[in-house]
XYZ file of C-alpha atoms in Angstrom:
521
model
C -209.382 75.088 196.417
C -206.846 73.037 194.459
C -205.739 74.174 191.010
C -205.017 71.881 188.061
C -201.293 72.448 188.725
C -201.705 71.274 192.318
C -203.593 68.194 191.233
C -201.093 67.135 188.572
C -197.467 67.157 189.719
C -195.861 66.767 186.285
C -196.792 67.568 182.712
C -195.299 65.746 179.731
C -195.669 65.735 175.943
C -196.885 62.657 174.092
C -193.227 61.650 173.739
C -192.704 61.884 177.492
C -190.731 65.138 177.470
C -191.264 67.001 180.744
C -192.915 70.401 180.298
C -191.589 73.107 182.602
C -193.931 75.584 184.247
C -192.366 78.499 182.397
C -189.602 79.124 179.852
C -187.243 82.089 179.521
C -185.133 83.883 176.909
C -182.262 81.466 177.570
C -184.312 78.788 175.784
C -184.519 80.683 172.463
C -182.074 80.715 169.542
C -181.152 83.408 167.033
C -181.605 81.992 163.523
C -183.039 83.327 160.287
C -185.472 81.437 158.017
C -184.017 80.372 154.684
C -180.552 79.914 156.165
C -178.707 76.867 157.467
C -179.787 74.922 159.503
C -183.312 75.986 158.393
C -184.946 75.467 161.792
C -187.220 78.426 161.093
C -188.133 77.387 157.538
C -186.484 76.646 154.212
C -187.624 79.879 152.510
C -186.918 83.441 153.752
C -190.556 84.472 153.193
C -192.318 81.090 153.573
C -196.098 81.535 153.060
C -195.807 85.265 152.419
C -194.351 84.239 149.068
C -196.239 81.020 148.328
C -198.761 78.931 150.260
C -198.279 75.231 150.810
C -199.722 72.836 148.218
C -203.207 71.783 149.313
C -203.465 68.095 148.469
C -206.297 65.701 149.212
C -205.287 62.034 149.305
C -207.863 60.314 147.140
C -208.397 57.136 145.200
C -211.019 54.411 145.404
C -212.935 51.933 143.282
C -212.043 52.121 139.583
C -209.973 54.681 137.713
C -213.248 56.090 136.341
C -214.627 56.844 139.825
C -211.330 58.257 141.094
C -211.040 60.500 138.040
C -214.391 62.062 138.925
C -213.211 62.665 142.515
C -209.994 64.311 141.243
C -211.949 66.654 138.997
C -214.225 67.529 141.929
C -211.219 68.305 144.148
C -209.579 70.454 141.479
C -212.843 72.376 141.045
C -212.911 73.034 144.819
C -209.437 74.570 144.941
C -207.076 71.644 145.502
C -203.676 72.638 144.132
C -202.131 69.163 143.849
C -203.368 65.582 143.543
C -202.413 62.744 145.872
C -203.175 59.230 144.671
C -204.170 56.355 146.943
C -203.776 52.869 145.435
C -205.577 49.722 146.529
C -203.667 46.979 148.356
C -203.263 44.619 145.348
C -201.667 47.470 143.377
C -199.387 48.248 146.318
C -198.047 44.699 146.542
C -197.837 43.901 142.843
C -200.936 41.840 142.064
C -203.387 42.389 139.240
C -207.083 42.580 140.084
C -207.707 39.042 138.784
C -205.135 37.444 141.113
C -206.537 35.210 143.851
C -204.791 37.315 146.518
C -206.686 40.396 145.288
C -210.138 39.056 146.083
C -212.005 41.302 148.522
C -209.482 44.154 148.240
C -209.884 45.570 144.732
C -210.646 49.287 144.890
C -211.118 49.259 148.671
C -208.152 51.164 150.156
C -207.489 53.093 146.974
C -207.820 52.938 143.216
C -207.072 49.739 141.300
C -204.368 50.189 138.629
C -203.554 47.123 136.540
C -202.001 48.719 133.459
C -201.199 51.925 131.602
C -204.784 51.828 130.352
C -206.047 52.391 133.913
C -203.584 55.252 134.359
C -204.907 56.844 131.153
C -208.454 56.664 132.538
C -207.361 57.911 135.988
C -205.994 61.158 134.546
C -208.405 61.560 131.643
C -208.952 65.273 131.020
C -206.161 66.248 133.455
C -202.929 67.643 131.994
C -200.003 66.234 133.943
C -197.825 69.170 132.925
C -200.154 71.562 134.801
C -200.421 69.774 138.157
C -198.167 68.134 140.717
C -199.061 64.584 141.667
C -198.039 62.665 144.769
C -198.338 58.885 144.567
C -198.389 56.894 147.797
C -196.729 53.761 146.482
C -193.646 51.882 147.621
C -192.791 48.338 146.529
C -194.301 48.958 143.069
C -193.241 52.615 142.894
C -191.018 52.031 139.866
C -193.954 50.564 137.900
C -196.466 53.285 138.798
C -193.886 55.997 138.070
C -193.202 54.320 134.726
C -196.929 54.427 133.917
C -197.083 58.122 134.863
C -194.068 58.848 132.643
C -195.565 56.880 129.750
C -198.838 58.811 130.080
C -197.008 62.149 130.262
C -195.164 61.256 127.060
C -198.469 60.403 125.362
C -199.837 63.795 126.448
C -196.784 65.493 124.934
C -195.501 66.792 128.275
C -191.895 67.888 128.728
C -190.484 65.328 131.179
C -187.858 67.840 132.299
C -190.707 70.004 133.665
C -192.841 67.201 135.121
C -193.187 67.580 138.885
C -194.558 65.412 141.650
C -193.527 62.821 144.204
C -193.488 59.058 144.636
C -193.313 57.833 148.204
C -190.896 55.020 147.290
C -189.863 54.512 150.948
C -189.490 50.768 151.396
C -187.664 50.833 154.746
C -190.723 52.050 156.644
C -192.704 49.224 155.018
C -190.433 46.669 156.706
C -190.569 48.628 159.966
C -194.201 49.638 160.254
C -196.571 48.978 157.400
C -195.950 45.691 155.583
C -196.610 46.344 151.870
C -193.204 45.114 150.731
C -192.451 42.549 148.032
C -188.714 42.038 147.591
C -185.947 41.681 150.219
C -184.211 44.868 151.401
C -181.121 44.683 149.145
C -182.917 44.492 145.750
C -185.508 46.971 147.023
C -182.737 49.467 147.749
C -181.316 48.781 144.288
C -184.653 49.667 142.661
C -184.851 52.876 144.687
C -181.361 54.017 143.734
C -182.100 53.154 140.083
C -185.061 55.536 140.320
C -182.794 58.215 141.864
C -180.310 57.819 139.007
C -182.888 57.777 136.208
C -184.889 60.753 137.467
C -181.818 62.894 138.160
C -181.206 62.804 134.391
C -184.687 62.515 132.870
C -187.090 64.030 135.465
C -184.977 66.611 137.321
C -188.003 68.237 139.009
C -189.483 64.985 140.294
C -189.173 64.093 143.985
C -187.880 60.546 143.808
C -188.606 59.563 147.403
C -190.789 60.801 150.230
C -189.197 59.408 153.367
C -192.220 58.613 155.455
C -192.638 59.025 159.177
C -196.401 59.058 158.764
C -196.866 55.285 158.890
C -194.263 54.912 161.631
C -196.408 57.223 163.767
C -199.624 55.478 162.768
C -198.099 52.178 163.908
C -197.683 53.527 167.445
C -194.453 55.577 167.537
C -194.180 58.752 169.578
C -193.433 62.068 167.882
C -189.755 61.873 168.786
C -189.515 58.272 167.519
C -191.205 59.321 164.280
C -188.568 62.044 163.945
C -185.625 59.771 164.730
C -186.623 56.716 162.693
C -187.623 58.782 159.656
C -184.329 60.652 159.548
C -182.424 57.395 160.118
C -184.182 55.948 157.060
C -183.386 59.098 155.094
C -179.732 58.775 156.077
C -179.728 55.164 154.793
C -181.067 56.307 151.402
C -178.398 59.017 151.200
C -175.648 56.491 151.866
C -177.059 53.982 149.342
C -177.141 56.637 146.622
C -173.620 57.817 147.455
C -172.380 54.203 147.252
C -173.947 53.995 143.777
C -171.809 56.976 142.767
C -174.549 59.619 142.712
C -173.815 63.243 143.618
C -175.472 64.180 146.918
C -175.728 67.795 145.754
C -177.973 66.594 142.904
C -180.125 63.754 144.253
C -180.622 65.133 147.784
C -182.540 68.064 146.283
C -185.190 65.604 145.163
C -185.639 63.843 148.503
C -188.718 64.959 150.405
C -190.310 63.806 153.654
C -193.796 62.838 154.782
C -194.702 63.491 158.406
C -197.741 62.918 160.591
C -199.515 65.768 162.374
C -201.145 64.779 165.676
C -203.054 66.655 168.364
C -200.277 67.895 170.652
C -199.897 71.236 168.868
C -196.604 72.481 170.313
C -194.867 69.099 170.192
C -195.780 68.695 166.527
C -194.466 72.170 165.668
C -191.233 71.423 167.538
C -190.897 68.110 165.675
C -191.081 69.796 162.270
C -188.587 72.472 163.285
C -186.159 69.919 164.738
C -186.441 67.755 161.609
C -185.220 70.582 159.372
C -182.239 71.323 161.599
C -181.223 67.695 161.974
C -181.529 66.906 158.255
C -179.428 69.938 157.335
C -176.702 68.664 159.647
C -176.978 65.070 158.357
C -176.681 66.095 154.697
C -173.794 68.471 155.404
C -171.917 65.734 157.283
C -172.328 63.419 154.260
C -170.898 66.006 151.870
C -173.779 68.222 150.745
C -172.561 71.774 150.127
C -175.476 73.125 148.085
C -178.028 74.689 150.501
C -180.904 73.239 148.461
C -179.484 69.750 149.036
C -179.488 70.439 152.781
C -183.128 71.558 152.965
C -185.774 69.264 154.401
C -188.988 69.717 152.416
C -192.003 67.860 153.718
C -195.615 66.929 153.146
C -197.817 66.465 156.198
C -201.032 64.554 156.720
C -203.298 64.802 159.721
C -203.297 61.762 162.000
C -205.529 58.968 160.783
C -205.071 56.992 163.995
C -206.366 59.940 166.044
C -209.778 59.846 164.353
C -212.610 58.258 166.306
C -215.606 56.321 165.050
C -217.495 57.709 168.061
C -218.885 61.232 167.564
C -217.115 61.493 164.170
C -217.836 65.227 163.818
C -215.330 65.768 166.655
C -212.704 64.777 164.082
C -213.242 68.071 162.270
C -211.786 69.885 165.296
C -208.929 67.404 165.624
C -208.020 67.815 161.967
C -208.082 71.616 162.276
C -205.623 71.525 165.213
C -203.363 69.072 163.414
C -203.415 71.059 160.173
C -202.562 74.211 162.106
C -199.547 72.466 163.660
C -198.264 71.537 160.196
C -198.651 75.106 158.940
C -197.036 76.614 162.040
C -194.271 74.034 161.564
C -193.619 75.110 157.980
C -194.973 72.318 155.766
C -194.666 72.521 151.965
C -197.714 70.363 151.307
C -200.690 69.220 153.382
C -203.501 66.673 153.333
C -206.378 66.952 155.788
C -208.385 63.835 156.656
C -212.142 63.568 156.263
C -214.122 63.414 159.518
C -215.672 60.056 158.542
C -212.430 58.193 157.752
C -212.522 56.135 160.954
C -215.624 54.522 159.447
C -214.986 54.342 155.696
C -213.371 56.076 152.750
C -214.332 59.768 152.887
C -217.459 61.094 151.204
C -217.409 64.218 149.037
C -218.912 66.205 151.924
C -216.117 65.118 154.287
C -213.432 65.828 151.681
C -214.824 69.310 151.038
C -214.826 70.165 154.766
C -211.254 68.867 155.053
C -210.125 71.065 152.161
C -212.013 74.077 153.527
C -210.109 73.572 156.804
C -206.850 74.227 154.968
C -208.295 77.179 153.087
C -209.615 78.824 156.265
C -206.206 78.458 157.919
C -204.558 79.888 154.795
C -206.846 82.835 154.137
C -208.576 83.677 157.432
C -206.366 82.772 160.395
C -203.509 85.204 159.786
C -200.843 82.615 160.679
C -199.352 82.766 157.174
C -198.482 86.451 157.395
C -195.186 86.032 159.238
C -192.462 83.408 159.031
C -192.229 80.820 161.842
C -194.857 82.509 164.065
C -193.868 80.409 167.094
C -190.152 81.053 166.668
C -188.877 82.803 169.771
C -191.470 81.126 171.974
C -189.383 80.015 174.912
C -191.455 76.849 175.187
C -191.299 75.904 171.494
C -187.576 76.638 171.221
C -186.818 74.498 174.271
C -189.061 71.695 173.041
C -187.372 71.784 169.633
C -183.963 71.322 171.277
C -185.216 68.524 173.547
C -186.729 66.596 170.654
C -183.517 67.009 168.688
C -181.431 65.708 171.603
C -183.533 62.569 172.134
C -183.857 61.855 168.391
C -180.074 62.139 167.966
C -179.613 59.570 170.732
C -181.868 57.171 168.808
C -179.987 57.787 165.555
C -176.624 57.242 167.229
C -177.946 53.935 168.574
C -179.124 52.969 165.071
C -175.768 53.999 163.546
C -173.969 51.775 166.052
C -176.122 48.844 164.858
C -174.981 49.495 161.271
C -177.744 51.849 160.107
C -181.488 51.730 159.541
C -181.496 48.519 157.478
C -179.624 46.630 160.199
C -181.847 48.140 162.911
C -184.933 46.946 161.009
C -183.478 43.488 160.339
C -182.719 43.099 164.059
C -186.269 44.160 164.962
C -185.084 47.114 167.062
C -187.204 49.775 165.355
C -190.285 47.532 165.198
C -189.994 46.712 168.913
C -189.644 50.381 169.875
C -192.747 51.278 167.860
C -194.778 48.362 169.243
C -193.835 49.185 172.834
C -194.870 52.824 172.416
C -198.145 51.846 170.788
C -198.885 49.432 173.628
C -198.225 52.096 176.265
C -200.444 54.561 174.395
C -203.330 52.093 174.239
C -202.903 51.227 177.927
C -203.171 54.927 178.797
C -206.438 55.192 176.846
C -207.957 52.092 178.418
C -206.998 53.166 181.931
C -208.441 56.641 181.355
C -205.070 58.304 181.973
C -205.268 59.672 178.429
C -208.606 61.253 177.546
C -210.038 60.789 174.066
C -213.115 62.998 173.847
C -216.185 61.011 172.851
C -214.395 57.665 173.170
C -213.436 57.156 176.817
C -214.884 60.383 178.265
C -217.793 62.700 177.403
C -219.529 59.843 175.623
C -223.133 59.878 174.406
C -225.519 57.294 173.093
C -225.183 57.386 169.308
C -227.221 56.217 166.365
C -225.403 54.378 163.551
C -223.631 56.831 161.235
C -225.062 56.682 157.725
C -224.142 58.176 154.341
C -220.859 56.256 154.182
C -218.983 55.538 150.964
C -219.293 51.833 150.135
C -217.166 49.857 147.655
C -218.604 46.494 146.613
C -217.242 43.535 144.641
C -218.655 44.866 141.363
C -215.439 46.905 141.159
C -213.353 43.726 140.859
C -215.680 42.306 138.227
C -215.324 45.501 136.183
C -211.539 45.542 136.580
C -211.165 41.900 135.546
C -213.326 42.442 132.458
C -211.185 45.424 131.411
C -208.001 43.472 132.081
C -209.076 40.458 130.022
C -210.098 42.711 127.132
C -206.732 44.483 127.272
C -204.802 41.200 127.179
C -206.823 40.012 124.195
C -206.283 43.227 122.209
C -202.660 44.202 122.994
C -199.638 43.016 120.973
C -198.671 40.022 123.094
C -195.495 39.402 121.077
C -194.271 42.884 122.113
C -195.331 42.106 125.683
C -193.170 38.955 125.785
C -190.164 40.776 124.337
C -190.519 43.610 126.844
C -190.803 41.238 129.806
C -187.735 39.295 128.632
C -185.812 42.570 128.342
C -186.790 43.420 131.930
C -185.790 39.945 133.117
C -182.359 40.374 131.553
C -181.892 43.829 133.119
C -182.979 42.600 136.563
C -180.341 39.873 136.401
C -177.638 42.412 135.571
C -176.562 45.740 137.057
C -178.418 47.808 134.425
C -180.793 50.560 135.521
C -184.287 49.053 135.699
C -186.322 52.151 134.858
C -185.910 52.143 131.029
C -187.063 48.497 130.603
C -189.933 49.012 133.067
C -191.097 52.095 131.132
C -190.839 50.137 127.873
C -192.864 47.289 129.394
C -195.726 49.514 130.554
C -195.784 51.191 127.131
C -196.456 47.733 125.636
C -199.341 47.423 128.129
C -197.681 44.794 130.266
C -199.644 44.657 133.493
C -198.419 45.663 136.909
C -198.628 42.046 138.088
C -196.656 40.743 135.110
C -193.847 43.242 135.693
C -193.775 42.629 139.457
C -193.684 38.848 138.880
C -190.589 39.140 136.680
C -188.779 40.885 139.530
C -190.233 38.457 142.108
C -188.692 35.589 140.170
C -185.282 37.298 140.043
C -185.135 38.955 143.477
C -187.330 36.660 145.569
C -189.838 37.791 148.193
C -189.174 39.155 151.665
C -190.470 36.898 154.430
C-alpha cells in the first residue's frame, strides 16, 4: 500500500520552498524575544503582558450607518477601530462627482467633509480608542479631518494614537487607488512624517502594506520582499528630507496578509522582524524601538470562497492563529460572507469571537514565540529571509522600490505568481475545499448586506446643504492657502488641516493638489 509520501515526491510551501522530511537542531537559532533582531518578537513577554489589538475593518454606506456598526463592535469587545472608506473617498472625489456614481458607500463609508467625520465618530471619544484608517492617496486629508475632530473633542493631540495606511507605493504596484505621480506622493507622505513627529508623536504615520500585494497574487516570500523594499524606500525618503530615523522609524508600522499555509505564514512574520531590524540598523537606526517591526495582520480576503461560505470560518481561524503565533500587534479577521458582500453583523461577530477564542481559550498566548525552536519553522524562517533578500538586492540594483515599480518589475512578478496560482487551482493541482473539490449543490446564499443608490442621494443632499451653509469666503481663502503651499516646499499638513476645519470638501482639497501635481497615468 502506497503512503502519501510515496505518492508525492516533493512537498513545497506556497512560495515554492522545498519542505524537507524532517528538521534537526542544526536548523534552530538561539535568540531572545525583545532583543535585536527581534525574530522571536518585539516584546520580552509578548501576549503574557498585553494581547494584540482586536480590530474589525468596518465601514459602509453613510457615516450614520458605519457609526452604528462601530458602536456594535465596541460593545462586543473590539479594542480598536479600523475604518474602510468607499472608492470615491479613496481617490479624492466627492459623492456628487460623476466618477462616484455607483460606488458611494459600497466598498466602505463615504466621507466628503469634516461633517461626515463628526457623524462617523459621534459618541466615540477619540482619546480613548486607537483608530486605523485604510487610506492612501487621500491619507493627508482624512488624517486632517481626524485631527480636526479630535481638537473639537478637546483631545490632547500628543496622546492621540492610531494609524493611517498612507502607503502609496503598493497602490502603484498592486492596487490602483493612486492620484498623483510618485514624486509628489512621496512628498506628501514625508510631510505627514514630519508633521506628526512634532504634533502627534504617538501616531503611526504609515502602515507599509504587504496585504494588497498578496491579494494581487504575490507569494508569501514576494509579499515579504516587496513590502520591506517599499519600507526601505520610505526610510530613505524621510532621511533625505532631513528627518531623524531614530524618531520617525518608531512610527512606521506594517500591514501583512495571513493566508492558509500556517507554518509559512509564521515564518514570514518572524523573518520580517529580523530583516527590518537589519535594514533600519544599516540606515543608521540605533534606538531599538526604531529597529522594531510592528505589524497589523488581516486574514486573506482572496482565500475566501463564495462556495460553501461557512468553510471560510475555518480558514479565518487558521489564518488568525498564524498571525498570533507569528507575533502580530493587531489583527482583523474577515467575515465568512465577504466573498459575497460586505459582512453582516452575524459574520462580524463570529470573526471577532474567533480572535477572542484564540486569545482566551487556546493557550497559545501563554508563552512567547511558541513555535520558536521548531526545527521546521526556524529553517523556513531562514529560507524565506534568504529568498526575500535576493529580491531586495535585485530591487536595490534597479535603484529602489520606486524605480522597480516604474519599470514594471514588481507588477510583473506579482502578476506571474497570481497566474501560476490560478492555473494550479484550475488544473486541480491545488485543492480549494468546496470550490474545485468536495463540492455540493448549493442554494443561493441569502441574508447579505446590500447597499443601494439611496446612499448617494443622501450624501449629495448633505453635501449640498453643507456648501450652502458654510462660510464660503473662508473656504476660498483656505483653498488658496493650500494652493500656495503645494507650489512651494512648505509642509502641506497645516494648510490641509485648516482647509478641513473650514469645511472644504475632500474633493475640493484633492483637486487643488491635482492641479498642482498632476495625475499619475
